[in-house]
Amino acid sequence: MNYTLHQLEIFRTIAQLQSVTKASEQLFLTQPAVSIQLKNFQDQFNLPLFEVVGRKLYITEFGEEISETAFKILEQVQSIKYKSAIFEGKIAGKLNISIVSTAKYTMPFFLSDFINANETVSLTMNVTNKMAVLRSLENNECDFAMVSTIPKKLKIERIELMKNKLYLIANRDFNSTKKKILLKDLNTNLFIFREPGSATRLAMEQYLIEHRVTIRKKMELTSNEAVKQAIIAGLGISIMPVIGIKNELQNGDLQIIDIKGLPIETNWNLIWLKSKNLSLVAKAFKNHIELKKEAIIQQHFSWFNDSN
C-alpha cells in the first residue's frame, strides 16, 4: 500500500460528511480532484470503503474502521507538527472557543491577528446559543467562551471586551412618524423572538415584562440572521443586538426605533473556568486579548461604540 496523508485526510472528511461534494467544499478542493483521490485510495484495498445507493454515498463498516484509523494517524501527524514548532520556540497547539451567536460578529476580529501570527495554532470555534456555550464551558470542552451574561453557577475568570447594545429594530416601512413611540403602540405588531436559551431572548423578555408590554402576536426563530431577514421582509419587529446589522442600517433596510428604556446595554466577556489549567496556546491568546483588545475595538468597532 502506498496511500498518502492527503488521501487519508480526504477520505476521513468524506466519511464524516457522507458526501464528496461537501468534502470538496470543506477542503477547498474541486469535486473532481476529491473523486480522483478517493478512487486512488479505494484501489489500495480489496474491500469496499463505500457504496453508492441511488445518488447517496454510504461508508461501509470496513470504511468506518479505516476512517477512525485515519483520524488517529492525522492526529499524530498534527502532534508532530506541534512538537516541532514548540521546539522551534513557536506557539503551537489547539485553541477551542465557544461563543454565543451574536459574538460571531465580534470574536473573529479578536482572533484574526493572533491566528495569522501563529500558523501552528489550530482553531475550533463553536457558534451556538448561551445555554449550549455554558454547557460546553462547564464540561471542559472549550478553553474560552464569549458571552454577554456572566454565569452565576460557575466559578469563572473573565476579560471584559466591549459593550453589547440591543435596540428595537423594524424594517424601512415601519411607521415611525412619532418622535417617541409609546409602549402601547407596539401591541399590534408581531414580535420576533430568538429561541429559548438565547441571551438575546432573555434580555427581550425581561424588557417586555419590566415595561408591562403584552404580546399579542409572536414568532420564534433560531438565529439572529433569521430574525434580521424576517424583519427586513416586514414580518415583524424585534429587540436585537445592533452589532450584526451595521450594513442594513446604513443602506436603510432596517431602522432603530426610539423607545423608552432602550438600548439595553450588556458587555461581551471572554470567560474561562477558574479551575481551568490553560494550555500554552490558551495563555498566549489570553495575553494577546489583554494587550490588544482596546486597539482592536478602536480599529473595528468605533462605529458601534459611537451609536446612541
CSV table of C-alpha atoms in Angstrom, one decimal:
chain,number,residue,atom,x,y,z
A,1,MET,CA,0.0,0.0,0.0
A,2,ASN,CA,1.2,3.5,-0.8
A,3,TYR,CA,-1.5,5.9,0.3
A,4,THR,CA,-0.7,9.5,1.3
A,5,LEU,CA,-1.6,11.7,4.2
A,6,HIS,CA,-3.6,13.8,1.8
A,7,GLN,CA,-5.7,10.8,0.8
A,8,LEU,CA,-6.3,9.9,4.5
A,9,GLU,CA,-7.5,13.4,5.1
A,10,ILE,CA,-9.8,13.4,2.1
A,11,PHE,CA,-11.3,10.0,3.0
A,12,ARG,CA,-11.7,11.0,6.6
A,13,THR,CA,-13.6,14.1,5.6
A,14,ILE,CA,-15.8,12.2,3.1
A,15,ALA,CA,-16.6,9.7,5.8
A,16,GLN,CA,-17.6,12.4,8.3
A,17,LEU,CA,-19.8,14.3,5.8
A,18,GLN,CA,-21.1,11.4,3.8
A,19,SER,CA,-20.6,13.5,0.7
A,20,VAL,CA,-17.9,14.1,-1.9
A,21,THR,CA,-19.3,17.5,-2.7
A,22,LYS,CA,-19.4,18.7,0.9
A,23,ALA,CA,-15.9,17.3,1.5
A,24,SER,CA,-14.6,19.2,-1.5
A,25,GLU,CA,-16.1,22.4,-0.2
A,26,GLN,CA,-14.7,21.9,3.3
A,27,LEU,CA,-11.2,21.0,2.0
A,28,PHE,CA,-11.3,23.9,-0.6
A,29,LEU,CA,-10.7,21.4,-3.4
A,30,THR,CA,-12.5,20.7,-6.7
A,31,GLN,CA,-15.0,17.9,-6.7
A,32,PRO,CA,-13.1,16.0,-9.5
A,33,ALA,CA,-9.9,16.3,-7.5
A,34,VAL,CA,-11.5,14.7,-4.4
A,35,SER,CA,-13.2,12.0,-6.5
A,36,ILE,CA,-9.8,11.0,-8.1
A,37,GLN,CA,-8.1,10.8,-4.7
A,38,LEU,CA,-11.0,8.8,-3.3
A,39,LYS,CA,-10.7,6.3,-6.2
A,40,ASN,CA,-6.9,6.1,-5.8
A,41,PHE,CA,-7.3,5.4,-2.1
A,42,GLN,CA,-10.0,2.8,-2.7
A,43,ASP,CA,-7.8,1.0,-5.3
A,44,GLN,CA,-5.4,0.1,-2.5
A,45,PHE,CA,-7.9,-2.1,-0.6
A,46,ASN,CA,-9.6,-5.4,-1.6
A,47,LEU,CA,-12.7,-4.5,0.4
A,48,PRO,CA,-15.0,-1.6,-0.5
A,49,LEU,CA,-14.7,1.6,1.7
A,50,PHE,CA,-18.0,3.0,0.5
A,51,GLU,CA,-21.0,2.2,-1.7
A,52,VAL,CA,-23.4,4.5,-3.6
A,53,VAL,CA,-27.1,3.7,-3.4
A,54,GLY,CA,-29.2,5.9,-5.7
A,55,ARG,CA,-27.2,9.1,-5.6
A,56,LYS,CA,-26.2,8.9,-1.9
A,57,LEU,CA,-22.8,7.7,-0.7
A,58,TYR,CA,-22.6,5.4,2.3
A,59,ILE,CA,-19.4,4.4,4.2
A,60,THR,CA,-19.1,0.6,4.8
A,61,GLU,CA,-18.3,-1.0,8.1
A,62,PHE,CA,-14.7,-1.5,6.8
A,63,GLY,CA,-14.6,2.1,5.7
A,64,GLU,CA,-15.7,3.3,9.1
A,65,GLU,CA,-12.7,1.4,10.6
A,66,ILE,CA,-10.3,2.9,8.1
A,67,SER,CA,-11.8,6.4,8.8
A,68,GLU,CA,-11.2,6.0,12.5
A,69,THR,CA,-7.6,4.8,11.9
A,70,ALA,CA,-7.1,7.7,9.5
A,71,PHE,CA,-8.3,10.1,12.2
A,72,LYS,CA,-5.7,8.7,14.7
A,73,ILE,CA,-2.9,8.9,12.2
A,74,LEU,CA,-3.8,12.5,11.3
A,75,GLU,CA,-3.9,13.4,15.0
A,76,GLN,CA,-0.4,12.0,15.5
A,77,VAL,CA,0.9,13.9,12.4
A,78,GLN,CA,-0.6,17.1,13.8
A,79,SER,CA,1.0,16.4,17.2
A,80,ILE,CA,4.4,16.0,15.4
A,81,LYS,CA,3.9,19.4,13.8
A,82,TYR,CA,3.0,21.0,17.2
A,83,LYS,CA,6.0,19.4,19.0
A,84,SER,CA,8.4,20.5,16.2
A,85,ALA,CA,7.0,24.1,16.3
A,86,ILE,CA,7.3,24.2,20.1
A,87,PHE,CA,11.0,23.2,20.0
A,88,GLU,CA,11.5,26.0,17.5
A,89,GLY,CA,10.1,28.4,20.0
A,90,LYS,CA,6.7,28.9,18.3
A,91,ILE,CA,3.3,28.8,19.8
A,92,ALA,CA,1.6,25.6,18.7
A,93,GLY,CA,-1.5,23.6,19.6
A,94,LYS,CA,-5.3,23.8,19.7
A,95,LEU,CA,-7.5,26.6,20.7
A,96,ASN,CA,-11.1,25.8,21.4
A,97,ILE,CA,-13.6,28.7,21.8
A,98,SER,CA,-17.4,28.5,22.2
A,99,ILE,CA,-19.4,31.7,21.5
A,100,VAL,CA,-23.0,32.9,21.5
A,101,SER,CA,-24.3,33.5,18.1
A,102,THR,CA,-24.2,37.3,18.3
A,103,ALA,CA,-20.5,37.2,19.1
A,104,LYS,CA,-19.7,35.8,15.6
A,105,TYR,CA,-19.8,39.5,14.5
A,106,THR,CA,-17.0,40.4,17.0
A,107,MET,CA,-14.9,37.4,18.0
A,108,PRO,CA,-13.2,36.9,14.6
A,109,PHE,CA,-11.7,40.4,14.9
A,110,PHE,CA,-10.2,39.5,18.3
A,111,LEU,CA,-8.8,36.2,16.8
A,112,SER,CA,-7.5,37.4,13.5
A,113,ASP,CA,-4.1,38.8,14.3
A,114,PHE,CA,-3.3,36.1,16.8
A,115,ILE,CA,-4.1,33.2,14.4
A,116,ASN,CA,-2.3,34.9,11.5
A,117,ALA,CA,0.8,35.4,13.7
A,118,ASN,CA,0.8,31.8,14.9
A,119,GLU,CA,0.3,29.5,11.9
A,120,THR,CA,0.8,26.3,14.0
A,121,VAL,CA,-2.3,27.1,16.2
A,122,SER,CA,-5.4,25.2,15.2
A,123,LEU,CA,-8.7,27.0,16.0
A,124,THR,CA,-12.1,25.5,16.6
A,125,MET,CA,-14.9,28.0,17.2
A,126,ASN,CA,-18.3,26.7,18.0
A,127,VAL,CA,-21.2,29.2,17.5
A,128,THR,CA,-24.4,28.4,19.4
A,129,ASN,CA,-26.8,29.8,22.0
A,130,LYS,CA,-26.0,30.8,25.6
A,131,MET,CA,-27.1,27.6,27.2
A,132,ALA,CA,-25.0,25.4,24.9
A,133,VAL,CA,-22.0,27.7,25.3
A,134,LEU,CA,-22.1,27.5,29.1
A,135,ARG,CA,-22.7,23.7,28.9
A,136,SER,CA,-19.5,23.4,26.8
A,137,LEU,CA,-17.6,25.5,29.3
A,138,GLU,CA,-18.8,23.5,32.3
A,139,ASN,CA,-18.0,20.2,30.6
A,140,ASN,CA,-14.4,21.5,29.9
A,141,GLU,CA,-15.0,21.2,26.1
A,142,CYS,CA,-13.5,24.6,25.4
A,143,ASP,CA,-10.8,26.8,26.6
A,144,PHE,CA,-12.8,30.1,26.5
A,145,ALA,CA,-16.3,31.2,26.0
A,146,MET,CA,-17.6,34.6,24.8
A,147,VAL,CA,-20.9,35.6,26.4
A,148,SER,CA,-22.8,38.7,27.2
A,149,THR,CA,-24.2,37.5,30.6
A,150,ILE,CA,-22.0,36.1,33.3
A,151,PRO,CA,-23.0,32.6,34.6
A,152,LYS,CA,-23.8,32.7,38.3
A,153,LYS,CA,-23.3,29.0,39.0
A,154,LEU,CA,-19.8,28.7,37.5
A,155,LYS,CA,-16.6,30.0,39.1
A,156,ILE,CA,-15.0,31.8,36.2
A,157,GLU,CA,-12.3,34.3,35.3
A,158,ARG,CA,-13.1,37.0,32.7
A,159,ILE,CA,-11.8,39.7,30.5
A,160,GLU,CA,-14.4,42.4,29.7
A,161,LEU,CA,-14.3,43.1,25.9
A,162,MET,CA,-16.9,45.6,24.7
A,163,LYS,CA,-20.5,46.7,25.1
A,164,ASN,CA,-23.4,44.8,23.6
A,165,LYS,CA,-26.3,47.1,22.7
A,166,LEU,CA,-29.9,45.9,21.9
A,167,TYR,CA,-32.4,48.2,20.2
A,168,LEU,CA,-35.9,47.9,18.9
A,169,ILE,CA,-35.5,47.1,15.2
A,170,ALA,CA,-38.0,47.4,12.4
A,171,ASN,CA,-37.9,47.5,8.6
A,172,ARG,CA,-37.7,50.6,6.4
A,173,ASP,CA,-41.6,50.7,6.1
A,174,PHE,CA,-42.3,50.8,9.8
A,175,ASN,CA,-44.4,53.9,10.7
A,176,SER,CA,-42.1,56.0,12.8
A,177,THR,CA,-43.7,59.4,12.3
A,178,LYS,CA,-44.0,59.9,16.0
A,179,LYS,CA,-40.8,61.2,17.6
A,180,LYS,CA,-41.2,58.8,20.5
A,181,ILE,CA,-43.0,55.5,20.1
A,182,LEU,CA,-45.1,54.6,23.1
A,183,LEU,CA,-45.1,51.0,24.5
A,184,LYS,CA,-48.8,50.6,23.9
A,185,ASP,CA,-48.2,51.3,20.2
A,186,LEU,CA,-46.2,48.1,19.9
A,187,ASN,CA,-49.0,45.7,20.9
A,188,THR,CA,-50.5,45.3,17.4
A,189,ASN,CA,-47.1,44.2,15.9
A,190,LEU,CA,-45.8,40.7,15.6
A,191,PHE,CA,-42.8,40.3,17.9
A,192,ILE,CA,-40.0,38.1,16.7
A,193,PHE,CA,-38.1,36.2,19.4
A,194,ARG,CA,-35.0,34.1,19.4
A,195,GLU,CA,-35.2,30.5,20.7
A,196,PRO,CA,-35.2,29.6,24.4
A,197,GLY,CA,-31.7,29.5,25.7
A,198,SER,CA,-30.7,32.7,23.8
A,199,ALA,CA,-29.3,35.6,25.8
A,200,THR,CA,-31.0,38.0,23.3
A,201,ARG,CA,-34.3,36.4,24.0
A,202,LEU,CA,-33.8,36.6,27.8
A,203,ALA,CA,-33.0,40.3,27.5
A,204,MET,CA,-36.0,40.9,25.3
A,205,GLU,CA,-38.4,39.1,27.6
A,206,GLN,CA,-37.1,40.9,30.7
A,207,TYR,CA,-37.6,44.2,29.0
A,208,LEU,CA,-41.2,43.4,28.0
A,209,ILE,CA,-42.0,42.2,31.5
A,210,GLU,CA,-40.5,45.2,33.2
A,211,HIS,CA,-42.5,47.6,30.9
A,212,ARG,CA,-45.7,45.5,31.1
A,213,VAL,CA,-45.9,45.0,27.3
A,214,THR,CA,-48.4,42.3,26.5
A,215,ILE,CA,-47.5,40.4,23.3
A,216,ARG,CA,-50.5,39.5,21.1
A,217,LYS,CA,-48.6,38.0,18.1
A,218,LYS,CA,-45.3,36.2,18.4
A,219,MET,CA,-42.8,34.3,16.2
A,220,GLU,CA,-39.7,32.3,17.2
A,221,LEU,CA,-36.6,32.0,15.1
A,222,THR,CA,-33.3,30.2,15.9
A,223,SER,CA,-30.7,32.7,14.7
A,224,ASN,CA,-30.0,36.5,14.6
A,225,GLU,CA,-29.7,36.2,10.8
A,226,ALA,CA,-33.1,34.7,10.5
A,227,VAL,CA,-34.6,37.4,12.7
A,228,LYS,CA,-32.9,40.1,10.7
A,229,GLN,CA,-34.2,38.7,7.4
A,230,ALA,CA,-37.7,38.3,8.8
A,231,ILE,CA,-37.7,42.0,9.9
A,232,ILE,CA,-36.4,43.2,6.5
A,233,ALA,CA,-39.3,41.2,4.9
A,234,GLY,CA,-41.8,43.0,7.1
A,235,LEU,CA,-42.9,40.1,9.2
A,236,GLY,CA,-42.5,41.9,12.5
A,237,ILE,CA,-40.2,43.8,14.9
A,238,SER,CA,-37.7,42.6,17.5
A,239,ILE,CA,-35.2,43.8,20.1
A,240,MET,CA,-31.9,42.7,18.8
A,241,PRO,CA,-28.1,43.5,19.0
A,242,VAL,CA,-27.1,46.3,16.7
A,243,ILE,CA,-23.7,44.8,16.1
A,244,GLY,CA,-24.9,42.4,13.4
A,245,ILE,CA,-27.0,44.9,11.4
A,246,LYS,CA,-24.5,47.6,10.5
A,247,ASN,CA,-24.9,47.3,6.7
A,248,GLU,CA,-28.7,47.0,6.9
A,249,LEU,CA,-28.9,50.2,9.0
A,250,GLN,CA,-26.5,52.0,6.6
A,251,ASN,CA,-28.4,51.1,3.5
A,252,GLY,CA,-31.8,51.7,5.0
A,253,ASP,CA,-33.2,48.2,5.0
A,254,LEU,CA,-33.6,48.4,8.8
A,255,GLN,CA,-34.1,51.2,11.3
A,256,ILE,CA,-33.8,51.7,15.0
A,257,ILE,CA,-37.0,52.8,16.7
A,258,ASP,CA,-36.5,55.2,19.6
A,259,ILE,CA,-38.3,53.9,22.6
A,260,LYS,CA,-38.1,54.3,26.4
A,261,GLY,CA,-35.7,52.0,28.2
A,262,LEU,CA,-33.7,51.1,25.1
A,263,PRO,CA,-31.0,50.4,24.3
A,264,ILE,CA,-30.4,47.5,26.7
A,265,GLU,CA,-26.6,47.5,27.4
A,266,THR,CA,-24.6,44.5,28.5
A,267,ASN,CA,-21.0,43.5,28.0
A,268,TRP,CA,-19.3,40.8,26.0
A,269,ASN,CA,-16.9,38.9,28.1
A,270,LEU,CA,-14.2,36.4,27.4
A,271,ILE,CA,-14.6,33.8,30.2
A,272,TRP,CA,-12.9,30.6,31.3
A,273,LEU,CA,-13.2,28.3,34.3
A,274,LYS,CA,-11.3,29.4,37.3
A,275,SER,CA,-10.1,25.8,37.8
A,276,LYS,CA,-9.0,25.5,34.1
A,277,ASN,CA,-5.4,24.7,33.6
A,278,LEU,CA,-4.9,26.8,30.5
A,279,SER,CA,-2.6,25.4,27.8
A,280,LEU,CA,0.3,27.4,26.4
A,281,VAL,CA,-1.8,28.4,23.4
A,282,ALA,CA,-4.7,29.5,25.6
A,283,LYS,CA,-2.4,31.5,27.8
A,284,ALA,CA,-0.9,33.2,24.8
A,285,PHE,CA,-4.3,34.1,23.4
A,286,LYS,CA,-5.4,35.4,26.8
A,287,ASN,CA,-2.3,37.7,26.9
A,288,HIS,CA,-3.0,38.8,23.3
A,289,ILE,CA,-6.5,39.9,24.3
A,290,GLU,CA,-5.3,41.7,27.4
A,291,LEU,CA,-2.7,43.6,25.4
A,292,LYS,CA,-4.6,44.2,22.1
A,293,LYS,CA,-8.3,44.5,23.0
A,294,GLU,CA,-8.5,48.3,23.1
A,295,ALA,CA,-6.7,48.7,19.8
A,296,ILE,CA,-9.0,46.0,18.2
A,297,ILE,CA,-12.1,47.7,19.5
A,298,GLN,CA,-11.0,51.1,18.3
A,299,GLN,CA,-10.0,49.8,14.8
A,300,HIS,CA,-13.0,47.7,14.1
A,301,PHE,CA,-15.9,48.9,16.4
A,302,SER,CA,-15.6,52.6,16.8
A,303,TRP,CA,-18.9,53.0,14.8
A,304,PHE,CA,-20.6,50.7,17.3
A,305,ASN,CA,-19.4,52.5,20.4
A,306,ASP,CA,-20.4,55.8,19.0
A,307,SER,CA,-24.0,54.6,18.3
A,308,ASN,CA,-26.7,56.1,20.5
